[in-house]
Coordinates of C-alpha atoms in Angstrom, one line a residue:
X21 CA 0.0 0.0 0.0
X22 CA 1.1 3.5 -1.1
X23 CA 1.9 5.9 1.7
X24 CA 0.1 9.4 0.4
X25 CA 1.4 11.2 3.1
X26 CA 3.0 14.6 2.0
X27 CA 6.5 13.9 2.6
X28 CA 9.0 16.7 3.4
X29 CA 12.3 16.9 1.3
X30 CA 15.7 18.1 3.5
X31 CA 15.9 21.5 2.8
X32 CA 13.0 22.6 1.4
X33 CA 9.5 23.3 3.1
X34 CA 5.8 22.2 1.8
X35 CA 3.3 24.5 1.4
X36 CA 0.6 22.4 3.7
X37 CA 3.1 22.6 6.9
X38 CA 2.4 26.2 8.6
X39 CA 6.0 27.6 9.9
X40 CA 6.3 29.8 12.8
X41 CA 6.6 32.9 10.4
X42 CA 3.0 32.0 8.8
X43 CA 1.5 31.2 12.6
X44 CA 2.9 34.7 13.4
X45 CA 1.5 36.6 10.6
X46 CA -2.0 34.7 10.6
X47 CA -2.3 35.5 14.5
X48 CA -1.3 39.0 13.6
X49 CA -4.3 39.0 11.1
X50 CA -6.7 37.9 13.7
X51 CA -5.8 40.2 15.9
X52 CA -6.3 42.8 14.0
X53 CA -9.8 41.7 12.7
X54 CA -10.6 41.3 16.5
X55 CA -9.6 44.8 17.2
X56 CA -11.5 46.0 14.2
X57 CA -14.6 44.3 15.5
X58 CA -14.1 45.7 18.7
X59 CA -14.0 49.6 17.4
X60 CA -17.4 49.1 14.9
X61 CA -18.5 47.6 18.7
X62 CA -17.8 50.4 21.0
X63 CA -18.8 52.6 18.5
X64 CA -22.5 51.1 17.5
X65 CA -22.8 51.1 21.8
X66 CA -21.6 54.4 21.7
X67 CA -23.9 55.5 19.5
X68 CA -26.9 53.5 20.7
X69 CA -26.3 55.0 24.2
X70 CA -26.4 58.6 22.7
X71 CA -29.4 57.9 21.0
X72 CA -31.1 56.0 23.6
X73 CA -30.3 59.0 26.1
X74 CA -31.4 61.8 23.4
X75 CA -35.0 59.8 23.0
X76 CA -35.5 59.1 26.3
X77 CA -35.0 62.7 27.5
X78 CA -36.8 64.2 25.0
X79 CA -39.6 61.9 23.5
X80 CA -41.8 62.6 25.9
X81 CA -42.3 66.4 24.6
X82 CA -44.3 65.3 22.0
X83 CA -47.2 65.0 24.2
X84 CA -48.8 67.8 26.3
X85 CA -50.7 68.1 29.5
X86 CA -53.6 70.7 28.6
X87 CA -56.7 71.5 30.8
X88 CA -60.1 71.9 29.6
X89 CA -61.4 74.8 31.5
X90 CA -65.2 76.4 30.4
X91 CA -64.8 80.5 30.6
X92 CA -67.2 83.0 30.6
X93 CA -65.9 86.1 29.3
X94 CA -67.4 88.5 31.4
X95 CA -68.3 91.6 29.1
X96 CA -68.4 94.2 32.2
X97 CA -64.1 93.0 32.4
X98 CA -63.3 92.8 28.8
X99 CA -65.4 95.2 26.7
X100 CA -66.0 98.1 29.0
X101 CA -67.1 99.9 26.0
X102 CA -69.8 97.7 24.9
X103 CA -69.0 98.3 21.4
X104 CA -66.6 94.9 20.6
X105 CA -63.9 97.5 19.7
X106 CA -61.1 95.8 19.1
X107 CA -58.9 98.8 19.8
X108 CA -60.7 99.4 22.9
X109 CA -60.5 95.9 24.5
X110 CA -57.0 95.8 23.0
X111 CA -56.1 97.9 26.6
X112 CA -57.0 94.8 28.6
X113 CA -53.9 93.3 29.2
X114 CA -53.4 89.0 30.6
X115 CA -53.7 90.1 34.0
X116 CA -57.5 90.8 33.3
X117 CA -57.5 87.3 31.4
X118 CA -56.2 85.2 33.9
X119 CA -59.0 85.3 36.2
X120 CA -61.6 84.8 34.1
X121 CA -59.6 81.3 33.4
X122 CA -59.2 80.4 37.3
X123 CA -62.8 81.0 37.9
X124 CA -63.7 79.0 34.9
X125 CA -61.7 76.0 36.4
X126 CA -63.2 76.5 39.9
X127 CA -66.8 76.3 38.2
X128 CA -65.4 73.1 36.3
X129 CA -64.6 71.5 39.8
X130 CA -67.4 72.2 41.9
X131 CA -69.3 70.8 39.0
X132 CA -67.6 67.4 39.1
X133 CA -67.7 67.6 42.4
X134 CA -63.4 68.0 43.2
X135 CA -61.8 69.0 46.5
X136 CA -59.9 72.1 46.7
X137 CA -57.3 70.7 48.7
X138 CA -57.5 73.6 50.8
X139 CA -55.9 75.5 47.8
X140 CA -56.7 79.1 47.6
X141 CA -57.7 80.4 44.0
X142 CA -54.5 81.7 43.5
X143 CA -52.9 78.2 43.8
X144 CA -55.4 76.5 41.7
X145 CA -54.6 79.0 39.2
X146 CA -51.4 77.8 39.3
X147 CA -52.1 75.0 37.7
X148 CA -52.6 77.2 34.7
X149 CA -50.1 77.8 32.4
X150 CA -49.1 81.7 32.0
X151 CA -49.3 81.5 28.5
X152 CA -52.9 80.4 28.7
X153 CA -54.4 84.3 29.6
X154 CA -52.4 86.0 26.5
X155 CA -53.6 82.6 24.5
X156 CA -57.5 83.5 25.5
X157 CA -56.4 87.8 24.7
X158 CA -55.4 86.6 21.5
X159 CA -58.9 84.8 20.9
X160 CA -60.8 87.2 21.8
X161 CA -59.3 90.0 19.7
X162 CA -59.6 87.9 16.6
X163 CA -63.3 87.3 17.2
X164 CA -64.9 89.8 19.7
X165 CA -68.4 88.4 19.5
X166 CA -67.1 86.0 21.6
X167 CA -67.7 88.2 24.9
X168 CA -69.9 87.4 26.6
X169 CA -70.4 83.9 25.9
X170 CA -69.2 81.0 27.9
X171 CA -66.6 78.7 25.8
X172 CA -64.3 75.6 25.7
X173 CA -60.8 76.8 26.1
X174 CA -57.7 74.0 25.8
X175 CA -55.4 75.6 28.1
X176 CA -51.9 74.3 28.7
X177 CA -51.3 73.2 32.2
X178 CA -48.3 75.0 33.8
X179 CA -44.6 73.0 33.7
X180 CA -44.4 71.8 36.9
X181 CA -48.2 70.3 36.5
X182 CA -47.1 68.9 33.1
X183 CA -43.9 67.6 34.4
X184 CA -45.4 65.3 37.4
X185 CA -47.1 63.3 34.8
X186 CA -44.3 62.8 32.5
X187 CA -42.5 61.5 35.8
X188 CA -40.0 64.7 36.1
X189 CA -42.0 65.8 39.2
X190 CA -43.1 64.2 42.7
X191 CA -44.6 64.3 45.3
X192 CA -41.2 64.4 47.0
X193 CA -39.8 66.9 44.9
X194 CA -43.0 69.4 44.8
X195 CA -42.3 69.3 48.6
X196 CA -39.2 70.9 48.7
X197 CA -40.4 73.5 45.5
X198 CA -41.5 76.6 45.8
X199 CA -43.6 76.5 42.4
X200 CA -45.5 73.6 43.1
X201 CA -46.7 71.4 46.3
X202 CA -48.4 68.2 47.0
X203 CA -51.4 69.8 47.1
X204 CA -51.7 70.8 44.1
X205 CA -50.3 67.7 42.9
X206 CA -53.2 65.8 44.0
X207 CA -55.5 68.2 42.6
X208 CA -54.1 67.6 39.3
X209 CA -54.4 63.9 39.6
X210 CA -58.3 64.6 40.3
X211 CA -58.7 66.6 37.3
X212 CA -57.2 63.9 35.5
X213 CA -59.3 61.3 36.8
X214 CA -62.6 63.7 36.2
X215 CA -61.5 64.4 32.3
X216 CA -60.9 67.8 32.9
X217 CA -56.9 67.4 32.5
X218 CA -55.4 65.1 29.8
X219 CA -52.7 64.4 27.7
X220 CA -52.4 64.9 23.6
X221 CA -50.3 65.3 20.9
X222 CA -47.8 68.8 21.5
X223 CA -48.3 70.7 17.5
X224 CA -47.3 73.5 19.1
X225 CA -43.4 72.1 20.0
X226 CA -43.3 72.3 16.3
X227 CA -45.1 75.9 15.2
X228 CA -44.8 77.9 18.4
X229 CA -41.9 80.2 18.5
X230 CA -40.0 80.3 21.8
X231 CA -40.7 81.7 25.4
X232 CA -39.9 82.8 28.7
X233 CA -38.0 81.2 31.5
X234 CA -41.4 80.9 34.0
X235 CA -43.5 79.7 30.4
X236 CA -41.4 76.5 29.4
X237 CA -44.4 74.3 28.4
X238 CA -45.0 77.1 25.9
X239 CA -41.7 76.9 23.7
X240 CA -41.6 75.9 20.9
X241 CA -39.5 76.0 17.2
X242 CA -41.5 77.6 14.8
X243 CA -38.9 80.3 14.5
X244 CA -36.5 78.3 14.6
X245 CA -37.1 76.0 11.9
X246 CA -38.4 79.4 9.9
X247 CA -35.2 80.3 10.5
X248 CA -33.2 77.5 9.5
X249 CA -35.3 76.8 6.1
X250 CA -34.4 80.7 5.4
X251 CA -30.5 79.9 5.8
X252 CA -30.7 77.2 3.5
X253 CA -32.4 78.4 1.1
X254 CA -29.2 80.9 0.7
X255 CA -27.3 78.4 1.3
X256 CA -28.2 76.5 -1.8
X257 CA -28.9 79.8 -4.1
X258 CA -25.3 80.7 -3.5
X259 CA -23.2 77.5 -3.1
X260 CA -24.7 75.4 -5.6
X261 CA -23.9 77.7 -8.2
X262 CA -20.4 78.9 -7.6
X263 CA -19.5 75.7 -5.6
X264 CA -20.7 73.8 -9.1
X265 CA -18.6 76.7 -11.3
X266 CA -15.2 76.5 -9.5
X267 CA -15.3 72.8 -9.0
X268 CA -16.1 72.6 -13.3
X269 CA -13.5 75.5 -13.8
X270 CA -10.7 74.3 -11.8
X271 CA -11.3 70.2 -12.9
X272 CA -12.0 71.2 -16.8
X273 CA -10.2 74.1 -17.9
X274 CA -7.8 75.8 -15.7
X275 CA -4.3 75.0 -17.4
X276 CA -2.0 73.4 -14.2
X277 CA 0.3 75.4 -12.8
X278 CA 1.2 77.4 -9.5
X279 CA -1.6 79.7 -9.3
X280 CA -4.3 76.9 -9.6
X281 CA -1.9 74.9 -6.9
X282 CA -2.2 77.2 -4.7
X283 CA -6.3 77.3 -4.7
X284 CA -6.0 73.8 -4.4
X285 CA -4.3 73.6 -1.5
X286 CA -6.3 76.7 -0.2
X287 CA -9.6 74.8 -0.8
X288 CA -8.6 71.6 1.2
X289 CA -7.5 73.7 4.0
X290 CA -10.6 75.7 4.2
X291 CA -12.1 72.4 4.6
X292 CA -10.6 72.0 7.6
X293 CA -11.0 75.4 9.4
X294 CA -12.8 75.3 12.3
X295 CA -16.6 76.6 12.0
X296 CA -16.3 79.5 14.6
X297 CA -13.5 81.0 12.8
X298 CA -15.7 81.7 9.6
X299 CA -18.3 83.0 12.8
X300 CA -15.8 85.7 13.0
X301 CA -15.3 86.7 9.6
X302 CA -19.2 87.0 9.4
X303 CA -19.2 89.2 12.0
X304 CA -16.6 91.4 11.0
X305 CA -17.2 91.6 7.2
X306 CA -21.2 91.3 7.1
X307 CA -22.0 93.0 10.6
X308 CA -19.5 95.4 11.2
X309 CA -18.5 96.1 7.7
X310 CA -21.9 95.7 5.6
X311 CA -24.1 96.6 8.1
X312 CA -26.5 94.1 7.7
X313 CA -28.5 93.3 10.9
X314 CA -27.7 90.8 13.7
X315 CA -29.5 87.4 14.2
X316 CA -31.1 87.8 10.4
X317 CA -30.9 84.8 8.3
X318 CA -29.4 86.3 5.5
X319 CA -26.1 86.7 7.4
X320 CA -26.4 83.3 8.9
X321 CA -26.8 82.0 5.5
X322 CA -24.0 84.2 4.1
X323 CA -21.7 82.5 6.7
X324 CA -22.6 79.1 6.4
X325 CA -22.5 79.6 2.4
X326 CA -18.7 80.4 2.8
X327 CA -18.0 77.2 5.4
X328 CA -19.9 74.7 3.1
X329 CA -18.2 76.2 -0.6
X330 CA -15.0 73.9 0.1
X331 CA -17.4 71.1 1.3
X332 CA -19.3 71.5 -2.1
X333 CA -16.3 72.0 -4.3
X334 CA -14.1 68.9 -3.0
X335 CA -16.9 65.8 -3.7
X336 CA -18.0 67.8 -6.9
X337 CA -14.3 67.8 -8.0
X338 CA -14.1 64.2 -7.6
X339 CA -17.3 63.3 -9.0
X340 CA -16.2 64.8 -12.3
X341 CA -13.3 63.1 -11.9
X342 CA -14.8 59.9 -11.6
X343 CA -16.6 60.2 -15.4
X344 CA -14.2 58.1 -17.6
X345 CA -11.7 60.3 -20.5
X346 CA -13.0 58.6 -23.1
X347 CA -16.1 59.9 -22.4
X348 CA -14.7 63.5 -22.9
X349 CA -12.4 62.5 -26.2
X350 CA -15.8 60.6 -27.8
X351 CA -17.5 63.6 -27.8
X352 CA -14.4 65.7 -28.6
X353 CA -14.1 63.1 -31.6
X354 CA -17.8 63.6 -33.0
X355 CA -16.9 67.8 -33.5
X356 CA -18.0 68.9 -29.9
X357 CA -16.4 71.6 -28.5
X358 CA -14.7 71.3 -24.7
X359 CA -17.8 73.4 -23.6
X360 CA -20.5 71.1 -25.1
X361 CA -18.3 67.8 -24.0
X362 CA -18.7 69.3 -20.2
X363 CA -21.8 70.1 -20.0
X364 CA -23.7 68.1 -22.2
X365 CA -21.8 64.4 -21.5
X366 CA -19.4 64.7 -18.1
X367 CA -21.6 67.3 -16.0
X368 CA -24.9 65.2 -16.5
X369 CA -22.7 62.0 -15.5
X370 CA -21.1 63.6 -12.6
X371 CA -24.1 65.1 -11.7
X372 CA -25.3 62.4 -9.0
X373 CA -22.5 63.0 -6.9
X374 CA -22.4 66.4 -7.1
X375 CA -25.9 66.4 -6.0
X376 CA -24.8 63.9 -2.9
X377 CA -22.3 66.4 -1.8
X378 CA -24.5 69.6 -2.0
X379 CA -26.9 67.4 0.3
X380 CA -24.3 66.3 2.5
X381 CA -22.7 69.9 2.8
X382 CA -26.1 71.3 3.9
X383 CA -26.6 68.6 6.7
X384 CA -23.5 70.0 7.7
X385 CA -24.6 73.6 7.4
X386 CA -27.7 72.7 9.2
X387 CA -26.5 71.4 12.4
X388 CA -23.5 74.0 12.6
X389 CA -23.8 76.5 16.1
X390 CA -20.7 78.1 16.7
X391 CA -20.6 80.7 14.0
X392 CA -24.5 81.4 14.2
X393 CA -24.3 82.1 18.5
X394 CA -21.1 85.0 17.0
X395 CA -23.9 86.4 14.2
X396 CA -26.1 87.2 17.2
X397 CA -28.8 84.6 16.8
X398 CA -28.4 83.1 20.2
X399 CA -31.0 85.9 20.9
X400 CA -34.3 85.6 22.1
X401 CA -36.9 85.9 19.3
X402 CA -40.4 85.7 19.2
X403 CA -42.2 87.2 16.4
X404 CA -41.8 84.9 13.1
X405 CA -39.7 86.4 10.2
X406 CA -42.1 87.7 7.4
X407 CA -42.3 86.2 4.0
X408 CA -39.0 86.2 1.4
X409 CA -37.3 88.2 0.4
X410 CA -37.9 90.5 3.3
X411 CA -38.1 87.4 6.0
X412 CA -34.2 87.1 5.0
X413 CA -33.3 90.1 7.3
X414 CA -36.0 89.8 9.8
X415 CA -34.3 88.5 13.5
X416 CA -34.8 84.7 14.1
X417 CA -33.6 81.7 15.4
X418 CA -32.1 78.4 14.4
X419 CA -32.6 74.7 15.1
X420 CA -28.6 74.0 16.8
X421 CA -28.7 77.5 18.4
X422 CA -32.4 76.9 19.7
X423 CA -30.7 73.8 21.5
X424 CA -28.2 75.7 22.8
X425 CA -30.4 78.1 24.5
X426 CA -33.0 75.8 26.3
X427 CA -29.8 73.9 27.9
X428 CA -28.2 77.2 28.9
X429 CA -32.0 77.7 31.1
X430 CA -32.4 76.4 34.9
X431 CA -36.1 74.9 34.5
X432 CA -36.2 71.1 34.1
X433 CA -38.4 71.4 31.5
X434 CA -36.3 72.9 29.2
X435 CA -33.9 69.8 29.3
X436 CA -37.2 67.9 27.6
X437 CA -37.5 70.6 25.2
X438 CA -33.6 70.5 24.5
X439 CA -34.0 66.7 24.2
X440 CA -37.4 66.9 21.4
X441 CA -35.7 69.5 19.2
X442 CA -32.2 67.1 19.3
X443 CA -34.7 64.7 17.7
X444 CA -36.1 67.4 15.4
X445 CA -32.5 68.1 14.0
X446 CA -32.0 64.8 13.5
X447 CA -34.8 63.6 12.1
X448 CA -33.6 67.2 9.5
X449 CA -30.4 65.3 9.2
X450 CA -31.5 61.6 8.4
X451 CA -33.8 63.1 5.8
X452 CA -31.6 64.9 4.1
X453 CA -28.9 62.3 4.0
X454 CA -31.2 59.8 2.9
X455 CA -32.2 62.3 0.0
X456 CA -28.7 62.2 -0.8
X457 CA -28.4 58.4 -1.2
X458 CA -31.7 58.5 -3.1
X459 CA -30.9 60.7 -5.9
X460 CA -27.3 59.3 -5.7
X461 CA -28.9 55.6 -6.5
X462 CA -31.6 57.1 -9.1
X463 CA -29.2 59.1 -11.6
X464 CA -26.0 56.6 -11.1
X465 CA -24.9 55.3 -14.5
X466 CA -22.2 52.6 -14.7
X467 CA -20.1 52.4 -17.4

């Protein structure tokens, strides 16, 4: 019988017998796939924690505790006149609302029959949120037939109240407060049990602009993401085009030498600056030396139009790149001129990537804060920019600056609020980066 048995010749080694050399450079190998494993790992933990700690701090402002209080709107208080003026009742100010709105929610408890608590009116008013009197003002202004009548009103309840039932209050807590106490505690658990107080779906997070310190169930981001749609829209006016220009000038037709080096080299480094140092040249060159006015989009945009240009020109470069020469010297070779072979044959095949980049750079844009708090529009704004063109230079707010301010603000609630528009901004970003892979997949052309 024939031994098969790989036999080994003096001197020489066989390919099926692993040396120490090969045991050392395939341990090496998996060592090195292990500690690849291990960053993707700590990363995709990482990021889960952050996520998990973003939705389950802000999530819950999606709902809102309102109170359902009927109010009779005494004419003898609000239209002294007896005329429905508008100008005239105009002079009543929120003070003269507000206790129209506590009395309304007494009547609703005697009615259903619910304890006091020992509460004086003043504390059951509490329960009230402040923005609820200038809510009811507005109401009435718009429609001054109203007076006189008894209505519905959906009142927000006040932070504290709105708080304890997202689990951000207790008992405990509203004992050592001096904005809340048990008491009232219990009478909101009451009210929820009669129907008066309940829960629903928070619109106004998304379309009400911002407010005070002592009003946070009231804030909102309607400014803000006024304001951010208003920078981008400049963004894209200005950076598409130029960034789109120089990226087809400097890939196409500018001959090679040291000048165009040098704007090479000075495009990849302005890649690389950091954002709040293009904060600075905004407010020097736009503010200080144009004049244009503080915390106004159009400056904003202006800024974040020169930070994303390199962002813009770099993937557009390479994506013309990418289009194969012969597809320049076949259209050069049927009598098209170097114009007609960019733009009619490479920029329509580049064009998917230049696209993903132009989305990419205005995620970017969109979530940048340091240069926008430098431009002034850390500021507090409450009135909605009008309608383009004008809107472009009215004061407002923006999504990563909003942010910024609610975690800068000692009320707990703001924290929530901080937390939902985090998930706004993302759900911005996702969007627009899946956009990006979209078009990127629907114009892609292999070759």
């Amino acid at each position: 019988m024939t031994d098969t048995t790989a036999q080994t010749v003096p001197g020489k080694r066989s390919l099926l017998t692993l040396d120490d050399r090969t045991r050392r450079r395939n341990a090496a190998e998996a060592r090195f796939r292990a500690y690849g494993l291990a960053a993707v790992t700590v990363a995709l933990i990482a990021l889960t924690l952050l996520l998990v700690s973003i939705f389950a701090n802000g999530v819950s402002v999606f709902r809102q505790t309102t109170i359902a209080i009927p109010v009779t709107l005494d004419a003898k208080k609000l239209d002294k006149s007896g005329k429905l003026d508008p100008a005239v009742m105009a002079k009543v100010t929120t003070v003269g609302y507000a206790p129209l709105l506590t009395k309304g929610l007494q009547a609703a408890m005697e009615e259903n029959g619910i304890s006091d608590q020992g509460l004086k009116a003043k504390a059951i008013g509490a329960l009230i949120s402040q923005d609820a009197p200038a809510q009811l003002r507005d109401m009435v202004l718009a429609d001054p037939t109203l007076v006189g009548q008894t209505i519905s009103f959906e009142a927000l309840a006040s932070g504290r109240i709105d708080g304890y039932f997202k689990g951000r209050v207790t008992m405990d807590s509203a004992a050592l407060d001096s904005n809340i106490s048990p008491e009232q505690l219990a009478l909101a658990d009451a009210l929820k049990d009669a129907g008066i107080l309940h829960s629903r779906f928070n619109m106004g997070f998304i379309t009400a602009p911002d407010a005070s310190e002592q009003r946070p169930e009231a804030a909102g981001l309607g400014v803000a993401i006024l304001g951010s749609l208003y920078m981008m829209i400049v963004v894209l006016v200005l950076s598409l085009p130029i960034g789109v220009a120089a990226s087809i000038y400097l890939e196409e037709f500018a001959p090679k030498n040291r000048f165009t080096d040098l704007i090479e080299v000075n495009i990849s480094n302005l890649a690389a600056v950091p954002s709040i140092v293009y904060g600075i040249l905004g407010l020097a060159i736009f503010i200080n030396f144009a004049g244009l006015p503080q915390s106004a989009p159009i400056v904003g945009g202006l800024v974040l139009t020169l930070m994303t240009l390199p962002r813009i020109i770099i993937p557009a470069r390479a994506a013309l790149k990418a289009v194969p020469p012969s597809i320049r010297d076949a259209a050069l070779g049927v009598g098209a001129s170097k114009m007609q072979s960019v733009f009619h044959h490479v920029l329509p095949l580049a064009a998917p990537g230049i696209l993903t980049g132009m989305i990419i750079g205005l995620a970017q844009a969109l979530g940048e804060t340091a240069p926008l708090l430098l431009i002034g529009m850390v500021a507090f704004v409450r009135e909605y920019p009008g309608a383009p063109p004008e809107g472009f230079f009215d004061p407002a707010s923006a999504l990563p600056v909003q942010v910024y301010n609610w975690t800068q603000r000692a009320d707990p609630a703001f924290v929530e609020r901080a937390g939902g528009a985090i998930i706004v901004l993302l759900i911005f970003l996702v969007t627009m980066n899946a956009a990006a892979i979209l078009l990127r997949r629907r114009f892609e052309r292999r070759w």
